[in-house]
Tab-separated table of N, CA and C in Angstrom:
chain	number	residue	atom	x	y	z
A	1	MET	N	-41.461	-7.513	-28.200
A	1	MET	CA	-40.426	-7.624	-27.599
A	1	MET	C	-39.459	-6.879	-26.406
A	2	VAL	N	-39.574	-7.529	-25.596
A	2	VAL	CA	-39.079	-6.681	-25.180
A	2	VAL	C	-37.832	-6.510	-24.363
A	3	LYS	N	-36.968	-5.797	-24.625
A	3	LYS	CA	-35.404	-5.983	-24.514
A	3	LYS	C	-34.468	-6.089	-23.402
A	4	GLY	N	-35.558	-5.327	-22.328
A	4	GLY	CA	-34.248	-5.269	-21.093
A	4	GLY	C	-35.391	-4.544	-20.534
A	5	VAL	N	-35.000	-5.461	-19.031
A	5	VAL	CA	-35.458	-4.150	-17.704
A	5	VAL	C	-34.803	-3.250	-17.287
A	6	GLY	N	-35.746	-2.390	-17.057
A	6	GLY	CA	-34.831	-1.018	-16.588
A	6	GLY	C	-35.235	-1.215	-14.537
A	7	VAL	N	-33.424	-1.828	-14.038
A	7	VAL	CA	-33.810	-2.426	-12.471
A	7	VAL	C	-33.429	-0.794	-12.041
A	8	SER	N	-34.345	-0.232	-11.001
A	8	SER	CA	-33.249	0.799	-10.596
A	8	SER	C	-32.246	0.309	-9.169
A	9	ARG	N	-31.322	1.044	-9.197
A	9	ARG	CA	-30.301	0.936	-8.352
A	9	ARG	C	-30.482	0.579	-6.636
A	10	ASP	N	-31.062	1.449	-6.091
A	10	ASP	CA	-31.879	1.133	-4.810
A	10	ASP	C	-32.460	0.303	-4.844
A	11	LEU	N	-32.861	-0.858	-5.453
A	11	LEU	CA	-33.638	-2.004	-6.365
A	11	LEU	C	-31.908	-2.824	-6.487
A	12	GLN	N	-31.317	-2.952	-6.730
A	12	GLN	CA	-30.033	-3.513	-6.818
A	12	GLN	C	-29.549	-3.916	-5.768
A	13	TRP	N	-29.176	-2.912	-5.184
A	13	TRP	CA	-28.675	-3.233	-3.844
A	13	TRP	C	-29.534	-4.253	-2.785
A	14	VAL	N	-30.773	-3.772	-2.652
A	14	VAL	CA	-31.917	-4.363	-1.803
A	14	VAL	C	-31.681	-5.662	-2.691
A	15	LEU	N	-31.467	-6.087	-3.550
A	15	LEU	CA	-31.528	-7.533	-3.580
A	15	LEU	C	-30.175	-8.883	-3.525
A	16	THR	N	-28.882	-7.645	-3.626
A	16	THR	CA	-27.909	-8.154	-3.678
A	16	THR	C	-26.856	-8.155	-2.211
A	17	ARG	N	-27.224	-6.803	-1.318
A	17	ARG	CA	-26.644	-6.867	-0.269
A	17	ARG	C	-25.997	-7.334	0.601
A	18	ASN	N	-26.659	-8.970	0.960
A	18	ASN	CA	-26.136	-9.481	1.859
A	18	ASN	C	-25.393	-11.030	0.599
A	19	TRP	N	-25.294	-10.365	-0.101
A	19	TRP	CA	-24.678	-11.792	-1.062
A	19	TRP	C	-23.812	-11.739	-2.406
A	20	SER	N	-23.382	-10.518	-1.690
A	20	SER	CA	-22.345	-10.094	-3.328
A	20	SER	C	-21.027	-10.347	-2.801
A	21	SER	N	-20.044	-10.586	-3.705
A	21	SER	CA	-19.118	-11.214	-4.105
A	21	SER	C	-18.109	-10.111	-3.303
A	22	SER	N	-18.452	-9.024	-3.543
A	22	SER	CA	-17.052	-8.102	-3.081
A	22	SER	C	-17.117	-7.399	-1.485
A	23	LEU	N	-18.740	-8.662	-1.043
A	23	LEU	CA	-18.377	-8.023	0.540
A	23	LEU	C	-17.790	-9.143	1.796
A	24	ILE	N	-16.618	-7.855	2.420
A	24	ILE	CA	-16.090	-8.944	3.262
A	24	ILE	C	-16.794	-8.407	5.096
A	25	LYS	N	-16.690	-9.833	5.490
A	25	LYS	CA	-16.926	-9.367	7.258
A	25	LYS	C	-16.109	-9.815	7.964
A	26	ALA	N	-15.664	-8.985	8.530
A	26	ALA	CA	-14.421	-8.835	9.549
A	26	ALA	C	-15.234	-9.837	11.351
A	27	ARG	N	-15.116	-10.818	11.833
A	27	ARG	CA	-15.501	-10.804	13.318
A	27	ARG	C	-15.345	-9.836	14.230
A	28	GLY	N	-16.220	-9.741	15.386
A	28	GLY	CA	-15.726	-8.508	15.942
A	28	GLY	C	-15.913	-7.044	15.428
A	29	ILE	N	-16.241	-6.697	14.009
A	29	ILE	CA	-16.228	-5.955	13.706
A	29	ILE	C	-17.929	-5.122	13.126
A	30	ASN	N	-18.180	-4.524	14.091
A	30	ASN	CA	-19.518	-4.120	13.044
A	30	ASN	C	-19.554	-3.904	11.741
A	31	ARG	N	-18.320	-3.158	11.360
A	31	ARG	CA	-18.380	-2.672	9.948
A	31	ARG	C	-18.755	-3.760	8.523
A	32	ARG	N	-19.005	-3.365	7.635
A	32	ARG	CA	-18.894	-4.375	6.850
A	32	ARG	C	-17.786	-3.632	5.587
A	33	PHE	N	-17.019	-4.246	4.796
A	33	PHE	CA	-15.998	-4.003	3.601
A	33	PHE	C	-16.333	-5.045	2.649
A	34	SER	N	-15.867	-3.758	1.253
A	34	SER	CA	-15.504	-4.296	-0.116
A	34	SER	C	-14.653	-4.013	-0.393
A	35	ARG	N	-14.490	-5.329	-1.411
A	35	ARG	CA	-13.579	-5.339	-1.891
A	35	ARG	C	-13.323	-4.710	-3.833
A	36	SER	N	-14.572	-3.432	-4.031
A	36	SER	CA	-14.886	-4.041	-5.503
A	36	SER	C	-14.211	-3.399	-6.285
A	37	PRO	N	-13.913	-3.208	-6.996
A	37	PRO	CA	-12.689	-2.169	-8.074
A	37	PRO	C	-13.060	-0.756	-7.368
A	38	PHE	N	-14.742	-0.659	-7.526
A	38	PHE	CA	-14.731	1.554	-7.603
A	38	PHE	C	-15.084	1.451	-6.637
A	39	ASN	N	-14.632	1.758	-5.445
A	39	ASN	CA	-15.390	2.110	-4.563
A	39	ASN	C	-13.573	2.536	-3.565
A	40	PRO	N	-13.476	3.644	-3.608
A	40	PRO	CA	-12.632	4.406	-2.471
A	40	PRO	C	-12.729	4.273	-0.731
A	41	LYS	N	-13.823	4.141	-0.988
A	41	LYS	CA	-13.372	4.390	0.693
A	41	LYS	C	-12.894	2.984	1.284
A	42	GLY	N	-13.161	2.168	0.752
A	42	GLY	CA	-14.028	0.300	1.140
A	42	GLY	C	-14.681	-0.254	1.860
A	43	LEU	N	-15.447	0.913	1.855
A	43	LEU	CA	-16.973	0.814	2.654
A	43	LEU	C	-18.013	-0.056	1.811
A	44	PHE	N	-19.083	-1.056	2.550
A	44	PHE	CA	-19.874	-1.726	1.740
A	44	PHE	C	-20.644	-0.930	2.325
A	45	VAL	N	-21.278	-0.182	1.319
A	45	VAL	CA	-22.723	1.328	1.005
A	45	VAL	C	-22.824	1.685	-0.117
A	46	PRO	N	-23.945	1.796	-0.179
A	46	PRO	CA	-24.775	1.767	-1.050
A	46	PRO	C	-23.779	3.066	-1.830
A	47	ARG	N	-23.689	4.625	-1.066
A	47	ARG	CA	-23.287	5.603	-1.510
A	47	ARG	C	-21.695	5.576	-1.911
A	48	PHE	N	-20.824	4.059	-1.815
A	48	PHE	CA	-19.417	4.081	-2.167
A	48	PHE	C	-19.224	3.165	-3.421
A	49	GLU	N	-20.291	1.594	-3.283
A	49	GLU	CA	-20.413	1.120	-4.650
A	49	GLU	C	-20.462	1.712	-5.354
A	50	GLY	N	-19.379	1.250	-6.233
A	50	GLY	CA	-19.048	2.019	-8.323
A	50	GLY	C	-19.715	1.243	-9.081
A	51	GLN	N	-20.460	-0.285	-8.194
A	51	GLN	CA	-20.935	-1.603	-9.272
A	51	GLN	C	-22.011	-0.711	-9.230
A	52	TYR	N	-23.316	0.024	-8.170
A	52	TYR	CA	-24.577	0.321	-8.407
A	52	TYR	C	-24.933	2.005	-9.361
A	53	GLN	N	-23.181	2.247	-9.289
A	53	GLN	CA	-23.753	3.826	-9.373
A	53	GLN	C	-23.184	4.136	-10.740
A	54	GLN	N	-23.834	5.080	-11.229
A	54	GLN	CA	-24.148	5.656	-13.177
A	54	GLN	C	-22.400	6.279	-13.309
A	55	LYS	N	-22.159	6.993	-12.195
A	55	LYS	CA	-20.743	7.522	-11.829
A	55	LYS	C	-19.791	6.705	-11.050
A	56	ALA	N	-18.807	6.449	-10.823
A	56	ALA	CA	-18.079	5.836	-10.170
A	56	ALA	C	-17.075	6.581	-10.376
A	57	LEU	N	-15.615	6.470	-9.274
A	57	LEU	CA	-14.224	6.475	-9.918
A	57	LEU	C	-13.426	6.563	-8.698
A	58	THR	N	-12.190	5.675	-8.724
A	58	THR	CA	-11.741	5.582	-7.436
A	58	THR	C	-9.887	6.388	-8.030
A	59	ILE	N	-8.816	5.859	-7.300
A	59	ILE	CA	-8.067	6.402	-7.329
A	59	ILE	C	-6.597	4.626	-7.217
A	60	GLU	N	-6.051	4.491	-7.455
A	60	GLU	CA	-4.955	3.539	-8.027
A	60	GLU	C	-4.121	3.759	-7.648
A	61	PRO	N	-2.694	3.162	-6.856
A	61	PRO	CA	-0.751	3.531	-7.423
A	61	PRO	C	-0.960	3.034	-8.430
A	62	ASN	N	0.005	3.542	-8.617
A	62	ASN	CA	0.825	3.242	-10.366
A	62	ASN	C	1.602	2.028	-10.640
A	63	ALA	N	1.657	1.009	-11.286
A	63	ALA	CA	2.848	-0.167	-11.127
A	63	ALA	C	4.117	0.181	-11.275
A	64	GLY	N	4.677	1.845	-11.817
A	64	GLY	CA	6.041	1.123	-11.301
A	64	GLY	C	6.467	2.319	-9.710
A	65	GLY	N	5.206	2.265	-8.849
A	65	GLY	CA	5.529	3.068	-8.070
A	65	GLY	C	5.728	4.970	-7.987
A	66	LYS	N	5.318	5.400	-9.149
A	66	LYS	CA	5.329	6.661	-8.833
A	66	LYS	C	4.568	6.875	-9.212
A	67	GLY	N	3.768	7.914	-8.900
A	67	GLY	CA	2.209	8.779	-9.041
A	67	GLY	C	0.570	7.597	-8.784
A	68	VAL	N	-0.160	8.056	-9.127
A	68	VAL	CA	-1.293	7.697	-9.306
A	68	VAL	C	-2.127	7.471	-10.803
A	69	THR	N	-3.611	6.237	-10.940
A	69	THR	CA	-3.880	6.493	-11.793
A	69	THR	C	-5.387	6.576	-11.403
A	70	LEU	N	-5.929	7.547	-11.939
A	70	LEU	CA	-7.876	7.722	-11.931
A	70	LEU	C	-8.394	6.131	-12.467
A	71	VAL	N	-8.862	6.149	-12.101
A	71	VAL	CA	-9.642	4.718	-12.860
A	71	VAL	C	-11.674	5.863	-12.584
A	72	TYR	N	-12.022	5.444	-13.991
A	72	TYR	CA	-13.600	5.824	-13.663
A	72	TYR	C	-14.182	4.669	-14.610
A	73	LYS	N	-15.744	5.059	-14.387
A	73	LYS	CA	-16.860	4.523	-15.188
A	73	LYS	C	-16.567	5.866	-16.378
A	74	LYS	N	-17.375	5.331	-17.711
A	74	LYS	CA	-17.857	6.171	-19.034
A	74	LYS	C	-19.287	6.182	-18.408
A	75	ARG	N	-19.812	6.933	-18.568
A	75	ARG	CA	-21.183	6.870	-18.864
A	75	ARG	C	-22.428	6.615	-19.762
A	76	ARG	N	-21.467	6.340	-20.678
A	76	ARG	CA	-22.450	6.138	-22.258
A	76	ARG	C	-22.020	4.889	-22.504
A	77	HIS	N	-20.976	3.924	-22.204
A	77	HIS	CA	-20.753	2.742	-22.286
A	77	HIS	C	-21.268	1.624	-20.943
A	78	GLN	N	-22.561	2.253	-20.183
A	78	GLN	CA	-22.791	1.017	-19.216
A	78	GLN	C	-23.218	0.151	-19.700
A	79	ARG	N	-24.194	-0.033	-20.505
A	79	ARG	CA	-23.851	-1.297	-20.666
A	79	ARG	C	-23.197	-2.501	-21.036
A	80	LYS	N	-21.972	-1.812	-21.699
A	80	LYS	CA	-20.972	-2.480	-21.724
A	80	LYS	C	-19.633	-2.272	-21.320
A	81	PRO	N	-19.706	-2.906	-19.927
A	81	PRO	CA	-18.383	-3.315	-18.535
A	81	PRO	C	-17.470	-3.130	-19.723
A	82	ALA	N	-16.962	-4.009	-20.609
A	82	ALA	CA	-15.525	-4.164	-20.981
A	82	ALA	C	-15.109	-2.875	-21.250
A	83	LYS	N	-16.164	-1.468	-22.416
A	83	LYS	CA	-15.600	-0.203	-21.917
A	83	LYS	C	-15.709	0.639	-21.312
A	84	ALA	N	-16.445	0.252	-20.177
A	84	ALA	CA	-16.899	1.191	-19.715
A	84	ALA	C	-16.139	1.509	-18.564
A	85	VAL	N	-15.173	0.925	-18.350
A	85	VAL	CA	-13.465	1.638	-17.797
A	85	VAL	C	-12.652	2.417	-18.290
A	86	ALA	N	-11.977	3.422	-17.708
A	86	ALA	CA	-11.691	4.693	-18.153
A	86	ALA	C	-9.636	4.723	-16.812
A	87	ARG	N	-8.965	4.886	-17.735
A	87	ARG	CA	-7.925	4.877	-16.737
A	87	ARG	C	-6.521	6.371	-16.846
A	88	ILE	N	-6.654	7.137	-16.233
A	88	ILE	CA	-5.954	8.515	-16.660
A	88	ILE	C	-4.867	8.298	-15.484
A	89	VAL	N	-3.672	8.144	-15.915
A	89	VAL	CA	-2.605	8.132	-15.417
A	89	VAL	C	-1.625	9.281	-14.795
A	90	LEU	N	-1.488	10.190	-13.294
A	90	LEU	CA	-1.354	10.825	-13.037
A	90	LEU	C	0.303	10.716	-12.257
A	91	ASN	N	0.710	10.888	-12.414
A	91	ASN	CA	2.492	10.540	-12.276
A	91	ASN	C	3.716	12.392	-12.497
A	92	LYS	N	2.479	13.815	-12.224
A	92	LYS	CA	3.887	14.393	-12.098
A	92	LYS	C	3.448	15.020	-10.423
A	93	ASP	N	4.244	16.066	-9.806
A	93	ASP	CA	4.120	15.738	-8.274
A	93	ASP	C	2.687	16.221	-7.974
A	94	SER	N	2.842	15.680	-6.600
A	94	SER	CA	1.742	15.182	-5.366
A	94	SER	C	0.556	16.952	-5.804
A	95	ARG	N	1.354	17.962	-5.853
A	95	ARG	CA	0.782	19.347	-5.773
A	95	ARG	C	-0.196	19.408	-7.654
A	96	ARG	N	0.090	19.046	-8.463
A	96	ARG	CA	-0.837	18.884	-9.751
A	96	ARG	C	-1.475	18.145	-9.717
A	97	THR	N	-1.072	17.043	-9.180
A	97	THR	CA	-2.013	15.358	-9.316
A	97	THR	C	-2.878	15.880	-8.744
A	98	LEU	N	-3.035	16.134	-7.121
A	98	LEU	CA	-4.244	16.792	-6.627
A	98	LEU	C	-4.922	17.864	-7.385
A	99	LYS	N	-4.683	18.630	-8.310
A	99	LYS	CA	-5.411	19.507	-8.650
A	99	LYS	C	-5.909	19.101	-9.898
A	100	ASN	N	-5.176	18.293	-10.569
A	100	ASN	CA	-6.066	17.091	-11.370
A	100	ASN	C	-6.953	16.802	-11.609
A	101	ILE	N	-7.163	15.705	-10.238
A	101	ILE	CA	-8.284	14.686	-9.702
A	101	ILE	C	-9.428	15.848	-9.443
A	102	LYS	N	-9.280	17.590	-8.494
A	102	LYS	CA	-10.448	17.964	-8.034
A	102	LYS	C	-10.793	18.791	-9.237
A	103	THR	N	-9.869	18.682	-10.902
A	103	THR	CA	-10.387	19.718	-11.891
A	103	THR	C	-11.223	18.826	-12.290
A	104	PHE	N	-10.716	17.185	-12.670
A	104	PHE	CA	-11.506	16.161	-12.900
A	104	PHE	C	-12.662	16.256	-12.868
A	105	CYS	N	-13.111	15.975	-11.105
A	105	CYS	CA	-13.639	15.441	-10.286
A	105	CYS	C	-15.429	17.324	-10.330
A	106	ASN	N	-14.715	18.619	-10.906
A	106	ASN	CA	-15.470	19.745	-10.732
A	106	ASN	C	-16.102	19.369	-12.218
A	107	ARG	N	-15.559	18.995	-13.772
A	107	ARG	CA	-15.919	19.608	-14.515
A	107	ARG	C	-16.735	18.566	-15.198
A	108	ASN	N	-16.996	16.708	-14.589
A	108	ASN	CA	-17.966	16.034	-14.685
A	108	ASN	C	-19.114	15.635	-13.578
A	109	LEU	N	-19.245	16.721	-12.434
A	109	LEU	CA	-19.754	16.453	-12.098
A	109	LEU	C	-19.812	15.666	-11.714
A	110	TYR	N	-19.223	15.077	-10.356
A	110	TYR	CA	-18.704	14.424	-9.992
A	110	TYR	C	-19.913	14.607	-8.223
A	111	ARG	N	-20.215	13.863	-7.097
A	111	ARG	CA	-20.421	14.203	-5.901
A	111	ARG	C	-18.472	14.966	-5.041
A	112	THR	N	-19.575	15.873	-4.228
A	112	THR	CA	-18.603	15.787	-3.672
A	112	THR	C	-17.540	15.125	-2.088
A	113	ASP	N	-19.043	13.887	-1.555
A	113	ASP	CA	-18.091	13.453	-0.521
A	113	ASP	C	-17.486	12.390	-1.440
A	114	LEU	N	-17.304	11.980	-2.365
A	114	LEU	CA	-16.744	11.422	-3.296
A	114	LEU	C	-15.135	11.829	-4.336
A	115	LYS	N	-15.196	12.565	-4.488
A	115	LYS	CA	-14.550	13.641	-5.004
A	115	LYS	C	-12.742	13.805	-3.311
A	116	ASN	N	-14.296	13.966	-2.324
A	116	ASN	CA	-12.974	14.194	-1.003
A	116	ASN	C	-12.122	12.782	-1.015
A	117	VAL	N	-13.158	11.908	-0.844
A	117	VAL	CA	-12.670	10.954	-0.469
A	117	VAL	C	-11.229	10.637	-1.609
A	118	CYS	N	-11.624	10.949	-2.931
A	118	CYS	CA	-10.488	10.255	-3.619
A	118	CYS	C	-9.524	11.625	-3.715
A	119	LEU	N	-9.324	12.791	-2.760
A	119	LEU	CA	-8.586	13.768	-3.039
A	119	LEU	C	-7.786	12.671	-1.783
A	120	ARG	N	-8.227	12.430	-1.123
A	120	ARG	CA	-7.416	11.986	0.471
A	120	ARG	C	-6.688	10.264	-0.204
A	121	ARG	N	-7.509	9.778	-0.229
A	121	ARG	CA	-6.785	8.526	-0.789
A	121	ARG	C	-5.453	8.777	-1.772
A	122	ALA	N	-5.531	9.357	-2.612
A	122	ALA	CA	-4.167	9.587	-3.905
A	122	ALA	C	-3.276	10.833	-2.558
A	123	SER	N	-4.086	11.541	-1.575
A	123	SER	CA	-2.594	12.058	-1.039
A	123	SER	C	-2.223	11.082	0.104
A	124	ALA	N	-2.793	10.451	0.357
A	124	ALA	CA	-1.921	8.923	1.244
A	124	ALA	C	-1.445	8.013	0.661
A	125	ILE	N	-1.616	8.114	-0.572
A	125	ILE	CA	-0.549	7.036	-1.613
A	125	ILE	C	0.444	7.751	-2.287
A	126	LEU	N	0.038	8.876	-2.175
A	126	LEU	CA	1.510	10.075	-2.154
A	126	LEU	C	2.704	10.472	-1.799
A	127	ARG	N	1.988	10.063	-0.451
A	127	ARG	CA	3.128	10.723	0.571
A	127	ARG	C	3.548	9.147	1.667
A	128	SER	N	2.594	8.014	1.591
A	128	SER	CA	3.633	6.622	0.864
A	128	SER	C	4.776	6.529	-0.130
A	129	GLN	N	4.823	6.902	-1.038
A	129	GLN	CA	5.608	7.118	-2.151
A	129	GLN	C	6.851	7.826	-2.181
A	130	LYS	N	6.647	8.614	-0.493
A	130	LYS	CA	7.566	9.697	-0.838
A	130	LYS	C	9.032	8.838	-0.101
A	131	PRO	N	10.163	9.281	-0.522
A	131	PRO	CA	11.309	8.581	0.304
A	131	PRO	C	11.487	8.797	1.515
A	132	LYS	N	12.019	7.841	2.477
A	132	LYS	CA	11.288	8.290	3.895
A	132	LYS	C	12.921	8.866	4.387
A	133	PRO	N	13.112	9.844	5.038
A	133	PRO	CA	14.476	10.228	4.666
A	133	PRO	C	15.348	9.977	6.199
A	134	ILE	N	16.381	9.331	6.520
A	134	ILE	CA	17.196	8.942	7.518
A	134	ILE	C	17.533	9.257	8.454
A	135	LYS	N	17.102	9.137	9.630
A	135	LYS	CA	16.774	9.693	10.687
A	135	LYS	C	18.720	9.345	11.714
A	136	LYS	N	19.293	10.440	11.902
A	136	LYS	CA	20.333	10.493	12.596
A	136	LYS	C	20.003	10.081	13.577
A	137	SER	N	21.036	9.995	13.874
A	137	SER	CA	21.301	9.603	15.755
A	137	SER	C	21.561	11.001	16.631
A	138	ARG	N	20.657	11.115	17.927
A	138	ARG	CA	21.527	12.376	18.460
A	138	ARG	C	22.095	12.377	18.733
A	139	ARG	N	22.720	11.308	19.651
A	139	ARG	CA	23.886	11.109	19.741
A	139	ARG	C	25.072	10.332	19.515
A	140	THR	N	26.482	10.925	18.876
A	140	THR	CA	27.262	10.676	19.200
A	140	THR	C	28.435	9.752	19.287
A	141	ALA	N	28.693	8.691	19.013
A	141	ALA	CA	29.598	7.651	19.990
A	141	ALA	C	31.014	8.701	20.419
A	142	ALA	N	31.438	8.759	21.737
A	142	ALA	CA	32.319	9.619	23.189
A	142	ALA	C	33.701	9.006	21.746
A	143	PRO	N	34.363	9.319	21.970
A	143	PRO	CA	35.916	8.501	21.376
A	143	PRO	C	36.075	7.551	22.730
A	144	LYS	N	36.634	6.428	22.481
A	144	LYS	CA	37.156	5.676	23.284
A	144	LYS	C	38.492	6.443	23.760
A	145	LYS	N	38.992	6.169	25.429
A	145	LYS	CA	39.743	6.695	25.510
A	145	LYS	C	41.026	6.195	25.805
A	146	ALA	N	41.669	6.262	25.334
A	146	ALA	CA	43.754	4.995	25.495
A	146	ALA	C	43.936	5.196	26.502
A	147	ALA	N	43.665	3.482	26.433
A	147	ALA	CA	44.778	2.831	28.170
A	147	ALA	C	45.573	3.454	27.609
A	148	GLU	N	46.268	4.495	29.319
A	148	GLU	CA	47.207	4.587	29.960
A	148	GLU	C	48.080	3.595	30.510
């Protein structure tokens, strides 16, 4: 008795690319977007679709509003989707956060393009969480002359 059928990721992509639940089509735009949780770029292409890849990772903002969360798939639990997702909370300063993401990707042999996309996304999220400085007006109000 056959317990499972191994289907390649390329065949999975060909069969489901037009009917995926994460596919978003926009009018007037030739690009196809994705709402897949393991798609750091948001484009509906097999290169960034995490549901078709063995190793996938993405960056999300923390719920508290400070720092980011590195979300990745564990290769050892490929056939158990509930156990496959792992999260690492990174809420130090931006330099350490980006260094930790880079080290994680290098040690676990993630693709360079995926690493660079995640670093850019983390950098953008951290930049958006910075407090905005209050801009001072260049002009000061001139003192009103007293009526004589």
